[in-house]
XYZ file of C-alpha atoms in Angstrom:
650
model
C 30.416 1.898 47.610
C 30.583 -0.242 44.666
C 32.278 1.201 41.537
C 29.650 0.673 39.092
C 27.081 3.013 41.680
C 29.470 6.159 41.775
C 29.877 5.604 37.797
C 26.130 6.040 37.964
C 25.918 8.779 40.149
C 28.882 10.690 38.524
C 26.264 10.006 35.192
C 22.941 11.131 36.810
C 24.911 14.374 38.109
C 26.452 15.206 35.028
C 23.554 15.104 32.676
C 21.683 16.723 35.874
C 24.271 19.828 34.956
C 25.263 19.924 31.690
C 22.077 18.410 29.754
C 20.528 21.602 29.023
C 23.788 22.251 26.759
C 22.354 19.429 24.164
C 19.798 22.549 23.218
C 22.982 25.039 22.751
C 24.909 25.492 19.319
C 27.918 26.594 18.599
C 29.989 29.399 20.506
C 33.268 30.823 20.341
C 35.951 29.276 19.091
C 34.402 26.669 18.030
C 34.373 28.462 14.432
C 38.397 28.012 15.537
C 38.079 24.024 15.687
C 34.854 23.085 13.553
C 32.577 25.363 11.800
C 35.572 27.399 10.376
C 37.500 24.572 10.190
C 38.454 23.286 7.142
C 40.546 20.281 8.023
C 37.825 19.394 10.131
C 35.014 19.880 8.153
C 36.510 17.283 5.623
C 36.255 14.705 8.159
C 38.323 11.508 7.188
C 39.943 13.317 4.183
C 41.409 16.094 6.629
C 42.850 13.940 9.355
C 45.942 14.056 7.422
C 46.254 17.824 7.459
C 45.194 17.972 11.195
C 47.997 15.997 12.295
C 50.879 17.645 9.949
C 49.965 21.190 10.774
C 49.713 23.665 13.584
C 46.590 23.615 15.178
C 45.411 26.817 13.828
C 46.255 26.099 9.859
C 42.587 24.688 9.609
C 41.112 27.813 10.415
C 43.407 30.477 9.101
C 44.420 28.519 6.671
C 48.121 29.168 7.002
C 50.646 29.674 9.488
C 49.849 32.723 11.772
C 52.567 32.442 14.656
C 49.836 34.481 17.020
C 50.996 32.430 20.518
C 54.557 31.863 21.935
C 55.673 28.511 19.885
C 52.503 27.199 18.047
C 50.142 24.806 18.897
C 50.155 21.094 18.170
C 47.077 19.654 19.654
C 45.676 17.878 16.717
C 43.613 14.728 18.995
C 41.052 17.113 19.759
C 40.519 18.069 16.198
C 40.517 14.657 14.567
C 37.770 13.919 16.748
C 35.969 16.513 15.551
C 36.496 15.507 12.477
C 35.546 11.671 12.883
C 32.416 13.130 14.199
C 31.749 15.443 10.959
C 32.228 12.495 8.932
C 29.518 10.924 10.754
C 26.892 12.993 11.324
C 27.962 16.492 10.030
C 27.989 19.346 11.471
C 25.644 18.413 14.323
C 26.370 20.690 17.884
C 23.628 18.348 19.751
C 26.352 15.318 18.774
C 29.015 17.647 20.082
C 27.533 18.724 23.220
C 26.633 14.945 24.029
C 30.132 13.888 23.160
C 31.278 16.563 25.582
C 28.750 15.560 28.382
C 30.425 11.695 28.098
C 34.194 12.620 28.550
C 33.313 14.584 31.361
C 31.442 11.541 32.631
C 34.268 9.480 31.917
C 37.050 11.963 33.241
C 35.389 12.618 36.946
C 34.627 8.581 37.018
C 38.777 7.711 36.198
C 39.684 10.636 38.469
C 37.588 8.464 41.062
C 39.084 5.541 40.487
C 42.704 7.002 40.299
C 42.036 8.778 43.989
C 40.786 5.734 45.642
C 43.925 3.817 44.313
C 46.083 6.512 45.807
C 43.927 7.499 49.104
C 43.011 4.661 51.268
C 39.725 5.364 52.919
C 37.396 3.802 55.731
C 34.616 1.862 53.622
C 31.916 2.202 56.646
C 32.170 5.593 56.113
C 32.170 5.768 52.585
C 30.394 9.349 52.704
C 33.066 10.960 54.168
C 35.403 8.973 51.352
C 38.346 11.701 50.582
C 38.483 10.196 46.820
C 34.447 10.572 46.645
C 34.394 13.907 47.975
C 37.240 15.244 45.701
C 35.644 13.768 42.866
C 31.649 15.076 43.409
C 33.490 18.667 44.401
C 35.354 18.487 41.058
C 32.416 17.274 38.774
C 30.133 20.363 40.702
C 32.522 22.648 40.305
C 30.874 25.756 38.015
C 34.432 26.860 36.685
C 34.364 24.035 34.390
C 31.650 25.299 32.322
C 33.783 26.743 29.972
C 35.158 23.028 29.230
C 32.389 21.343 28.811
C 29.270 23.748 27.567
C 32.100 24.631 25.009
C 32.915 22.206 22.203
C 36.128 23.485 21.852
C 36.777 22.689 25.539
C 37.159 19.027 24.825
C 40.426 19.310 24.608
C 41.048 19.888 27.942
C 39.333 17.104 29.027
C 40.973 14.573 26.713
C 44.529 15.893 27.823
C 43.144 14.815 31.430
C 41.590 11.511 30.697
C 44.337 10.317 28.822
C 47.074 11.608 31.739
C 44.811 9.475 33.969
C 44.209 7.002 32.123
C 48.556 6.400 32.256
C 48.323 7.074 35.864
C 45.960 4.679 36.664
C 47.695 2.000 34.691
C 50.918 3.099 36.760
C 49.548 2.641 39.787
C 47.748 -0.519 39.387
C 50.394 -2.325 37.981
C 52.373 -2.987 41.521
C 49.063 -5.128 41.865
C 49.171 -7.403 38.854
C 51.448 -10.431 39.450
C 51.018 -11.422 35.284
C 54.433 -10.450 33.695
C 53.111 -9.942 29.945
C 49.756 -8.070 32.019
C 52.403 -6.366 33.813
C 54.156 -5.426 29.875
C 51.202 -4.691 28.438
C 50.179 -2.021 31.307
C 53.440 -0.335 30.742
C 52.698 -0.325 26.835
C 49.041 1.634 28.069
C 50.439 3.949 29.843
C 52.703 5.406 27.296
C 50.525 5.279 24.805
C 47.597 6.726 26.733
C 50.132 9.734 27.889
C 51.219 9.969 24.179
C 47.106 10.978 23.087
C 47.213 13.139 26.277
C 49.413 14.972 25.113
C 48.482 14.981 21.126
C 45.195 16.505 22.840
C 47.002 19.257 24.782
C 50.144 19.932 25.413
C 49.679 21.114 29.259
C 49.489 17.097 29.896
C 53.466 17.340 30.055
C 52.794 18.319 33.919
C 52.087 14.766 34.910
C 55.525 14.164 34.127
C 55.744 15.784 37.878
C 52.713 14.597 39.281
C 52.417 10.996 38.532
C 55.816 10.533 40.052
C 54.888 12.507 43.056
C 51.688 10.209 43.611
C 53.988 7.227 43.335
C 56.213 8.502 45.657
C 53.495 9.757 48.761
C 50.782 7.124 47.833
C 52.804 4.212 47.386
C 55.938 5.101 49.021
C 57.800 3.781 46.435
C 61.834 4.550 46.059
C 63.284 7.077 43.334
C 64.694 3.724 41.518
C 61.145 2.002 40.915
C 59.521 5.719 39.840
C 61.828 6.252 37.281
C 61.052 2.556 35.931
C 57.703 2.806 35.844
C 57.992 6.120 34.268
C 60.048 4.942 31.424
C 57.281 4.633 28.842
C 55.898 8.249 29.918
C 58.916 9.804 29.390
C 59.550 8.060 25.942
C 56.026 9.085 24.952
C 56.991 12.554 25.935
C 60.040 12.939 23.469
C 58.531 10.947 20.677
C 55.815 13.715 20.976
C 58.409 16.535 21.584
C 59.822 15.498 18.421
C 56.911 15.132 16.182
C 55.804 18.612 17.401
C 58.936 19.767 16.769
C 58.904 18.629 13.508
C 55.958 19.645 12.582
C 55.954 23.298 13.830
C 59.587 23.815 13.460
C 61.694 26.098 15.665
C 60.203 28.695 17.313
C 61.686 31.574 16.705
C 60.288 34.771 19.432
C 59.137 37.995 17.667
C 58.437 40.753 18.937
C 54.620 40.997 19.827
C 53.417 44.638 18.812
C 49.472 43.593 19.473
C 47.863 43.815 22.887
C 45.220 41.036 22.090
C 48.728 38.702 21.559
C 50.379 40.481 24.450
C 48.218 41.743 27.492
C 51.465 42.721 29.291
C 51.659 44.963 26.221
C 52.756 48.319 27.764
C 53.217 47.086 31.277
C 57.090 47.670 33.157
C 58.709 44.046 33.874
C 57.375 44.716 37.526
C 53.743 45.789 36.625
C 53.783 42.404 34.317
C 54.699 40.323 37.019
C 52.642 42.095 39.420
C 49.603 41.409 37.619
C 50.594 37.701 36.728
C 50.396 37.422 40.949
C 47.429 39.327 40.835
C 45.197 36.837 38.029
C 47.085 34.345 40.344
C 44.855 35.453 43.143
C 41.463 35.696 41.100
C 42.162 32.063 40.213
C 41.796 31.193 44.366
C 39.003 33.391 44.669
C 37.004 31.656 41.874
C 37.334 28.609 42.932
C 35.941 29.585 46.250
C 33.599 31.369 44.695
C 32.829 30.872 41.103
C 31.256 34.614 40.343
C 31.204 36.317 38.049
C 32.197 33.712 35.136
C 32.954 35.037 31.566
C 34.790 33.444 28.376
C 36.596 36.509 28.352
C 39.671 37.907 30.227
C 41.750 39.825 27.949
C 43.208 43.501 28.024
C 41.766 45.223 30.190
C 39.289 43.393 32.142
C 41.841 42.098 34.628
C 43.682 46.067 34.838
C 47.607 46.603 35.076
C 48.769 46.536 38.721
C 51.931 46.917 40.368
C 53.159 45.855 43.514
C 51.503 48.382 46.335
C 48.409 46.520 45.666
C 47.122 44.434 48.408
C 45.508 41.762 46.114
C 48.677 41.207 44.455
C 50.384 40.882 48.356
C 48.501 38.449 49.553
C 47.755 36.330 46.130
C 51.926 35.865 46.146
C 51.700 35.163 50.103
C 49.191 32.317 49.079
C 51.520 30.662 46.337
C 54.725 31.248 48.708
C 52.824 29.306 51.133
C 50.836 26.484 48.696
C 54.777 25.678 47.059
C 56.330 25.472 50.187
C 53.576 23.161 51.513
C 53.759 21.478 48.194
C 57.732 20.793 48.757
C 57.133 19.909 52.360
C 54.415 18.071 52.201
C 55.170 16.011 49.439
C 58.430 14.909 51.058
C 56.372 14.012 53.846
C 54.421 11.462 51.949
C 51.265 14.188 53.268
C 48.174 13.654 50.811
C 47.585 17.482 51.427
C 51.761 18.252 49.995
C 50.389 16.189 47.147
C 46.912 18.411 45.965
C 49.031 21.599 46.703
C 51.844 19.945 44.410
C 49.109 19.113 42.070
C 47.440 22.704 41.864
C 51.217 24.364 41.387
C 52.590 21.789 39.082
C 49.848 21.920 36.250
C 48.552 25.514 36.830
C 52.381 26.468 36.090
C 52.623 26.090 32.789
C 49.251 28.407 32.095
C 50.725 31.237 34.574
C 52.298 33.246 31.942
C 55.444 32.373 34.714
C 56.546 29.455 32.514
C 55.883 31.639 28.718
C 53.672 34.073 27.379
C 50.065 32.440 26.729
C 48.646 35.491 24.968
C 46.151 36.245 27.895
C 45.792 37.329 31.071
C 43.474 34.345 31.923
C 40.915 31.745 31.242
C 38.666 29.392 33.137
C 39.422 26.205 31.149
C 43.079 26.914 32.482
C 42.295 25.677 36.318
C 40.314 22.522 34.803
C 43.278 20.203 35.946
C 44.532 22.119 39.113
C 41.107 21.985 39.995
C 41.445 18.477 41.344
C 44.106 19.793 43.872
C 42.250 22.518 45.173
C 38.993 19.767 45.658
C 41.527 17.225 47.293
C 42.538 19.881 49.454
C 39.156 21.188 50.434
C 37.937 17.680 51.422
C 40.730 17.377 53.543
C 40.060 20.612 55.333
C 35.834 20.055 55.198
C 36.602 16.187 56.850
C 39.155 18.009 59.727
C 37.091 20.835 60.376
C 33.579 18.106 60.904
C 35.674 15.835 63.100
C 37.379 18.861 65.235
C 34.413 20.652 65.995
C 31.745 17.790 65.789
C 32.022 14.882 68.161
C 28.850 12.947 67.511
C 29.704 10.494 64.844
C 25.871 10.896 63.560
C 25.859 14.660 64.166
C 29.019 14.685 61.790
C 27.829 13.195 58.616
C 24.426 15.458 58.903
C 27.122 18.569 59.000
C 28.691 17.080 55.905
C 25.265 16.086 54.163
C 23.722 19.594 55.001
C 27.372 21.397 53.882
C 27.252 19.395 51.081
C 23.517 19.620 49.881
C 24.077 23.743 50.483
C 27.195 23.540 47.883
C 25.289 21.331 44.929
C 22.293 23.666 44.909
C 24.082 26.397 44.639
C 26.630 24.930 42.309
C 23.544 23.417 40.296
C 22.220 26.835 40.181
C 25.230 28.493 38.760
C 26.236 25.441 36.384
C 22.783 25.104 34.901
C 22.207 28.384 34.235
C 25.783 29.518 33.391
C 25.406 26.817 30.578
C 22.561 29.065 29.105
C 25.143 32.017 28.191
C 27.042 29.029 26.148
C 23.853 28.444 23.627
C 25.559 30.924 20.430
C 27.650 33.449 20.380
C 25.215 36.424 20.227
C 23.972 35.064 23.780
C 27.657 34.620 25.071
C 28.817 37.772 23.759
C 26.213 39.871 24.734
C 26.383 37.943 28.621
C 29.852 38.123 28.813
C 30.137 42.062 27.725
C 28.506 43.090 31.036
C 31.231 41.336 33.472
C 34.025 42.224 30.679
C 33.470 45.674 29.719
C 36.305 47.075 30.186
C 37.906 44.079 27.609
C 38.827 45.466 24.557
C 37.770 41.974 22.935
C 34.445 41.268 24.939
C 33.412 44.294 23.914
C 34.148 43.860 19.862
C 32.951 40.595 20.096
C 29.392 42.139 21.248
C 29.263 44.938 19.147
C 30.461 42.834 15.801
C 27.816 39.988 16.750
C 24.798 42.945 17.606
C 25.826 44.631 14.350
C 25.631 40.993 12.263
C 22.735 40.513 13.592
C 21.162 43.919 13.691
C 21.944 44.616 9.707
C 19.993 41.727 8.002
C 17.203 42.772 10.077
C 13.404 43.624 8.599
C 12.424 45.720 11.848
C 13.852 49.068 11.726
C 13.073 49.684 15.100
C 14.348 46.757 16.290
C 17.347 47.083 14.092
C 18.609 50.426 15.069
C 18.032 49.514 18.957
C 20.470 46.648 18.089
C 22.936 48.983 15.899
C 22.681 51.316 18.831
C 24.619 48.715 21.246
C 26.831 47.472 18.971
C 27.902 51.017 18.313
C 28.113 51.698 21.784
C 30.148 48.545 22.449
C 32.421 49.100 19.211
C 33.216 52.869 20.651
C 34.209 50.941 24.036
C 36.279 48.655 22.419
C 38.323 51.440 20.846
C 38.555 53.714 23.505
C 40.572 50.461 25.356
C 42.008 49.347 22.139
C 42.574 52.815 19.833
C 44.274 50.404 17.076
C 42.227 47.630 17.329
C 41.822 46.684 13.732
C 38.657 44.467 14.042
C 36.983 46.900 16.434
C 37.782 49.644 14.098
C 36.252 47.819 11.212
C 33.031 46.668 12.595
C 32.638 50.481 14.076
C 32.951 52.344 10.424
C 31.116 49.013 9.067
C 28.285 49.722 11.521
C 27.640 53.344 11.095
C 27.748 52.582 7.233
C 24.048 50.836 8.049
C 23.153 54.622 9.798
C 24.679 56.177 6.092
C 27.308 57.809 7.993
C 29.679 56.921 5.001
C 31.946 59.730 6.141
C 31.959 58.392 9.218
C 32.726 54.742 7.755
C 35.725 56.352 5.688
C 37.100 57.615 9.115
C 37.252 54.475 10.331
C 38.987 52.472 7.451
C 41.652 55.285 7.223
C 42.326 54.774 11.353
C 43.016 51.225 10.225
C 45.947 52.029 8.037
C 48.164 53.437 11.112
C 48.548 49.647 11.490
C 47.959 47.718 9.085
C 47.759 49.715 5.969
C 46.958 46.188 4.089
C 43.886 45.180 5.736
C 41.927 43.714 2.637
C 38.623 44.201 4.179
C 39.100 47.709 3.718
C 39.636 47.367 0.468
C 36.754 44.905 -0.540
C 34.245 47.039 1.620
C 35.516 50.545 -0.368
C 33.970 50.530 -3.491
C 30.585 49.498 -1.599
C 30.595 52.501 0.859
C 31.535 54.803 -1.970
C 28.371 53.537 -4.414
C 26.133 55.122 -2.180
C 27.922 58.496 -1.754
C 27.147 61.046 -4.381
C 29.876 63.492 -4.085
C 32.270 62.903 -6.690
C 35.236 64.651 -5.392
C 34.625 63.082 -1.807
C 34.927 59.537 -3.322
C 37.730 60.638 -5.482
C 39.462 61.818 -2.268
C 38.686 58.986 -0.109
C 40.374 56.722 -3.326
C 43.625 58.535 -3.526
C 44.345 58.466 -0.180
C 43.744 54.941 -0.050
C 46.101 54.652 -3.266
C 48.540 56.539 -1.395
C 48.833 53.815 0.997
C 48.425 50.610 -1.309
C 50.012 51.425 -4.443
C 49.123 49.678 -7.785
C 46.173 48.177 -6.763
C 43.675 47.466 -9.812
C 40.422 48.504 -7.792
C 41.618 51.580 -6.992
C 42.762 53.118 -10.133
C 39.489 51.433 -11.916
C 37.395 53.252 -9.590
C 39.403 56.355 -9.805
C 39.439 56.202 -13.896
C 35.841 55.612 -13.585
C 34.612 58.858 -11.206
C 36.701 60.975 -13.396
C 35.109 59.677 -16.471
C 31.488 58.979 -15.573
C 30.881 61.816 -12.737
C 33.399 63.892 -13.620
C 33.476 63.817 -17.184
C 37.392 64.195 -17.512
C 38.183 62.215 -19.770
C 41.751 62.673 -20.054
C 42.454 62.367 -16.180
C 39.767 58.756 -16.652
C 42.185 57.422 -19.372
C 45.580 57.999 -17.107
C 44.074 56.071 -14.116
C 42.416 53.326 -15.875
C 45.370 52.683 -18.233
C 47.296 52.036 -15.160
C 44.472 49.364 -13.772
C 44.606 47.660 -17.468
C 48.734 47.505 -16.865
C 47.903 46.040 -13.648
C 45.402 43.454 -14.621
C 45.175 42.951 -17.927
C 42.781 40.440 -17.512
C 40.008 42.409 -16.384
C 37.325 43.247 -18.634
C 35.904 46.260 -16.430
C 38.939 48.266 -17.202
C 38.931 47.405 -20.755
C 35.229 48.465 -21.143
C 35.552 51.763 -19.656
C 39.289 52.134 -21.500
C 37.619 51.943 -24.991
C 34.771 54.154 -24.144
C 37.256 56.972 -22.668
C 39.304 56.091 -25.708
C 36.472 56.576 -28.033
C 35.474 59.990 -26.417
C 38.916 61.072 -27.030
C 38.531 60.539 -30.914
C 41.061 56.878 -30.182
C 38.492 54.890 -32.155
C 41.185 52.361 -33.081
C 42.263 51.519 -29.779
C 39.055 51.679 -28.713
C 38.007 48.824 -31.085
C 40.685 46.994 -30.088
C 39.987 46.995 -26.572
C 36.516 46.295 -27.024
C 37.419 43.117 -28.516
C 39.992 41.963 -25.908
C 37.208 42.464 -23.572
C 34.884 40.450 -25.952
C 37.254 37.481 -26.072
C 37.036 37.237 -21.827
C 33.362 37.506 -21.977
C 31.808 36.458 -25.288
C 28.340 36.932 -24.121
C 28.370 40.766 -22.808
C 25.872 42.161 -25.203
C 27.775 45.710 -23.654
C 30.566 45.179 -25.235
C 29.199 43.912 -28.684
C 26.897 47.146 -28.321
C 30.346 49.011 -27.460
C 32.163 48.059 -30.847
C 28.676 48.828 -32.878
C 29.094 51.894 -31.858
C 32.849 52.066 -32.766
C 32.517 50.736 -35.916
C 29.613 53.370 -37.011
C 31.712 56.342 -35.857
C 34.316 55.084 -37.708
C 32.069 54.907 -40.759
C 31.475 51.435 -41.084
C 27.446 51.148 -40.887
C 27.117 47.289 -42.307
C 29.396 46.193 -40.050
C 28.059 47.920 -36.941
C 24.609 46.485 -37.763
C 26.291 43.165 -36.973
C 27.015 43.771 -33.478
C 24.115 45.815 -32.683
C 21.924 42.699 -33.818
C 24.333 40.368 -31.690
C 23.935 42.891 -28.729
C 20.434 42.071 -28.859
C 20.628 38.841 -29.299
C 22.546 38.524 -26.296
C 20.660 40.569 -24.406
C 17.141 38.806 -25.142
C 19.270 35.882 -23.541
């Protein structure tokens, strides 16, 4: 078939799949590239900051060292940000942009397989390069890539790795010298931007040379040639990362989100690697369930008696060997098992730790392996058991038709669960219950939702499952800060504020700084009326942060205003003035405590520090009237009773 009729059909099928994610928003992390952003979100003016920072500055907005040595992947994000600077922030634009570089990747893939595999053109059905390719573009485990905008960076990393592969390989066939220069020239630079997009691109530096060598039978010699500019583009890019993360320095991981292998033995972690080794085979076989979500404990700690686990690592033993063997062979099948190995390697957790058990977008590249592989298999298995030429490409058409409607099926409505994160969360929670993170992610979104609700009824329903979800998450996660958080946040909305209180404190035994406890505080305890509950609840908390102005203004204020000890107000709101001067509320309350006390003097003279922060607090000229006419000085308390109205009236 012509070239520009399978770039059509690769078109037709892809908009056939993905178009109903033009309707879907944003999901997931793409608050971690784009909405949350904020070297994105400035669009030209950020592209500077993208590119001279870790990938996750932008969002956290500093360095957070959460995964083993950074990320550098800033392509994906200056595209993003090109694309805010056009048209803002505009998922429809995203989606569509997504929709094309799948287009474009399955079309190169295409090209590069029928450059590498030769086929018989009056059978262009049974085309091992076609087949590969429409298995690939069906396939529903690459949902997650594309119905995600954050995915695009996986398919950048793999059009530009092709796009350097392709160049390689055609270049034997140009007889131009300075065509023959340039080509070189491409492919570095085009492997250069893969890798800027993603790091995992470094794999090709195994798999273009092993194409070279099966496909084209070239010698060791000519490979390393034409690999010259790849592997220049590599180090230049090794360096610059290097530069601009610095040197990774390992520390210990003490958080199971960061570290699924957590509290597993060195066997059970290794065991269970072997194991989400296996589910990796099974879903591309058969893609079901799918979720966003694999982390602690949705894939569970195994060890080595289980029979999973025995024949995932029989599978691999077998798939490296073949890749070896078959490889040195010059065997197109040695080549899609070396394929699959090479670039699911360095996502294994084998190679480092990737901070999960898992993820979907992880097979996107050894995908192509396993669909080269099954097209070999599907083409030997027709022509073995089927004899009739005729009879055989009806087997394949039927096979074939049965595999795109029920890919279609699961693609198209897969890509529904993708349309926001309440829909994706609340999806994915049912296949990923027992994830500590699936299950927060649920319960945090249902409560969001849930408390700027008008419907009671419909708002308690909601609270009800994210409280149900929250207690899940904690019973996998005890410390989970965020799940933690969102629980005692939750139950707030039922007035549970004891309950809420429980909560925060549970969230000291690790991280005893956690400033959302502290900014939420003073709202729970507005609403409670039990003085000495509050006052309580605020020296414990003081007991753990120490000098902290909020605290001891809070705590100077009970004992003053509910309390009516004046003595024990003055000691804790003299220490909030000492620790932020600054702050007017302290000052207020300081003079009145002081003037209660008889301290009309210091009272005065607090009342006017506070005066000269906030000249038009018609409190605190109110405050000093009545200063000045205890201390006997009527005219001149008439003055700032008048501007107290004044300001007031205002």
């Amino acid at each position: 078939m012509k070239n520009k009729y399978i770039l059509l059909g690769i078109t037709i099928l892809s908009f056939f799949l993905y178009g109903n994610t033009l309707q879907n928003g944003y999901a997931l992390d793409d608050t971690l590239v784009l909405t949350q952003n904020q070297f994105t979100k400035k669009g030209f003016s950020g592209l500077d900051d993208i590119f001279a920072y870790d990938s996750f500055v932008g969002f956290f907005g500093k360095e957070k060292n959460l995964v083993a040595g950074g990320r550098y992947r800033p392509l994906s994000l200056a595209s993003l940000a090109v694309e805010t600077e056009f048209f803002g922030l505009n998922p429809f634009i995203s989606h569509f942009i997504n929709i094309i570089l799948y287009i474009l990747t399955c079309y190169l893939l295409y090209l590069v397989l029928a450059n590498m595999i030769s086929t018989n053109d009056k059978k262009w059905y049974s085309s091992i390069p076609l087949l590969a390719t429409f298995l690939f573009l069906i396939h529903p485990i690459h949902t997650e890539v594309v119905a995600n905008i954050k995915g695009r960076d996986e398919m950048m990393t793999l059009l530009g790795a092709l796009i350097s592969m392709w160049v390689i390989i055609k270049y034997a066939e140009e007889r131009k010298t300075h065509i023959k220069l340039l080509m070189l020239v491409l492919s570095g630079i085009s492997f250069f931007l893969a890798l800027l997009s993603k790091e995992n691109a470094i794999t090709f530096l195994a798999i273009i040379p092993a194409a070279l060598y099966v496909f084209k039978r070239y010698s060791v010699g000519k490979i390393f040639k034409l690999m010259v500019p790849v592997i220049l583009a590599s180090a230049v890019f090794l360096i610059i990362r290097q530069k601009v993360l610095g040197v990774s320095i390992s520390m210990p991981i003490d958080e199971l989100l960061n570290d699924p292998f957590l509290h597993a033995t060195i066997s059970e972690k290794y065991a269970t690697i072997m194991y989400t080794l296996g589910i990796y085979v099974k879903l591309l076989f058969f893609p079901h369930p799918l979720t966003y979500d694999y982390y602690p404990y949705h894939i569970e700690i195994v060890n080595w008696s289980n029979i999973v686990v025995l024949l995932s690592t029989l599978i691999y033993i077998v798939i490296t060997i073949y890749a070896v063997v078959g490889t040195l062979k010059k065997e197109t099948g040695g080549f899609a098992a070396l394929l699959y190995i090479a670039s699911l390697s360095i996502v294994s957790n084998l190679v480092f730790p990737i901070g999960t058990f898992m993820n979907e977008r992880f097979v996107f590249i050894s995908s192509i392996g396993f669909t080269i592989g099954l097209s070999l298999v599907l083409i030997f298995v027709i022509n073995k058991l089927v004899k009739d030429e005729k009879a055989r490409q009806i087997s394949l058409y039927t096979f074939l038709f049965i595999v795109f409607t029920l890919s279609s099926i699961k693609v198209i409505s897969r890509n529904t669960a993708w349309k926001d994160d309440l829909t994706l969360f609340t999806t994915d929670v049912k296949t990923s219950y027992n994830s500590a993170k699936s299950t927060c992610s649920a319960g945090g979104k249902l409560y969001e939702t849930a408390k700027d609700m008008k419907d009671s009824v419909a708002k308690f329903k909601m609270l009800d499952q994210s409280v149900m979800y929250l207690h899940r998450a904690i019973d996998i996660h005890p410390t989970y800060t965020d799940a933690l958080l969102l629980l005692g946040n939750a139950l707030f909305e039922y007035k549970m504020y004891d309950s809420t209180i429980y909560y925060y404190k549970r969230i000291t035994i690790r991280a005893p700084y956690f400033e959302k406890i502290y900014e939420n505080l003073p709202i729970v305890l507005s609403r409670v009326k039990d003085p000495d509950f509050k006052i309580k609840t605020y020296e414990f908390f003081d007991s753990i942060k120490k000098n902290d102005y909020d605290i001891n203004y809070q705590l100077g204020a009970i004992w003053g205003k509910e309390k009516g000890n004046i003595p024990k107000a003055i000691s804790y709101l003299e220490k909030a003035f000492a620790i932020n001067p600054a702050r007017k509320e302290a000052m207020k309350d300081l003079g009145v405590a002081y003037g209660f006390s008889g301290r009309l003097d210091d009272a005065l003279a607090l009342f006017k520090k506070a005066l000269k922060i906030n000249p038009t607090d018609d409190q605190i000229y109110y405050n000093i009237g009545i200063t000045l006419l205890n201390q006997g000085k009527k005219e001149e308390a008439e003055i700032y009773f008048k501007k107290a109205k004044d300001m007031a009236a205002k």
